[in-house]
């Protein structure tokens, strides 16, 4: 799956939030 720089940053934040949550 190829993601744009913005998409990657957005996904990274989501992953961090999911882990913290």
Tab-separated table of N, CA and C in Angstrom:
chain	number	residue	atom	x	y	z
A	1	UNK	N	0.845	-1.209	0.000
A	1	UNK	CA	0.000	0.000	0.000
A	1	UNK	C	0.880	1.258	0.000
A	2	UNK	N	0.618	2.144	-0.885
A	2	UNK	CA	1.429	3.376	-0.945
A	2	UNK	C	0.641	4.533	-0.340
A	3	UNK	N	1.271	5.237	0.561
A	3	UNK	CA	0.592	6.378	1.189
A	3	UNK	C	1.373	7.659	0.955
A	4	UNK	N	0.660	8.762	0.892
A	4	UNK	CA	1.338	10.052	0.704
A	4	UNK	C	1.982	10.494	2.015
A	5	UNK	N	2.915	11.399	1.934
A	5	UNK	CA	3.601	11.884	3.148
A	5	UNK	C	2.561	12.312	4.183
A	6	UNK	N	1.552	13.048	3.739
A	6	UNK	CA	0.520	13.524	4.663
A	6	UNK	C	-0.261	12.344	5.228
A	7	UNK	N	-0.593	11.404	4.385
A	7	UNK	CA	-1.350	10.228	4.838
A	7	UNK	C	-0.552	9.459	5.880
A	8	UNK	N	0.727	9.267	5.619
A	8	UNK	CA	1.580	8.519	6.552
A	8	UNK	C	1.581	9.224	7.907
A	9	UNK	N	1.797	10.532	7.906
A	9	UNK	CA	1.845	11.290	9.175
A	9	UNK	C	0.499	11.144	9.879
A	10	UNK	N	-0.578	11.211	9.125
A	10	UNK	CA	-1.916	11.123	9.716
A	10	UNK	C	-2.103	9.730	10.332
A	11	UNK	N	-1.733	8.711	9.604
A	11	UNK	CA	-1.863	7.335	10.097
A	11	UNK	C	-0.998	7.137	11.338
A	12	UNK	N	0.206	7.697	11.315
A	12	UNK	CA	1.105	7.547	12.462
A	12	UNK	C	0.436	8.086	13.714
A	13	UNK	N	-0.189	9.226	13.601
A	13	UNK	CA	-0.863	9.836	14.759
A	13	UNK	C	-1.990	8.911	15.223
A	14	UNK	N	-2.731	8.384	14.309
A	14	UNK	CA	-3.852	7.497	14.652
A	14	UNK	C	-3.331	6.272	15.389
A	15	UNK	N	-2.242	5.707	14.895
A	15	UNK	CA	-1.665	4.511	15.521
A	15	UNK	C	-1.225	4.829	16.941
A	16	UNK	N	-0.582	5.983	17.109
A	16	UNK	CA	-0.104	6.385	18.444
A	16	UNK	C	-1.306	6.537	19.379
A	17	UNK	N	-2.343	7.176	18.895
A	17	UNK	CA	-3.535	7.392	19.712
A	17	UNK	C	-4.156	6.049	20.076
A	18	UNK	N	-4.216	5.152	19.104
A	18	UNK	CA	-4.807	3.827	19.356
A	18	UNK	C	-4.003	3.097	20.427
A	19	UNK	N	-2.685	3.170	20.332
A	19	UNK	CA	-1.818	2.477	21.298
A	19	UNK	C	-2.014	3.086	22.684
A	20	UNK	N	-2.024	4.418	22.735
A	20	UNK	CA	-2.172	5.106	24.023
A	20	UNK	C	-3.557	4.807	24.588
A	21	UNK	N	-4.543	4.802	23.686
A	21	UNK	CA	-5.920	4.583	24.120
A	21	UNK	C	-6.054	3.169	24.556
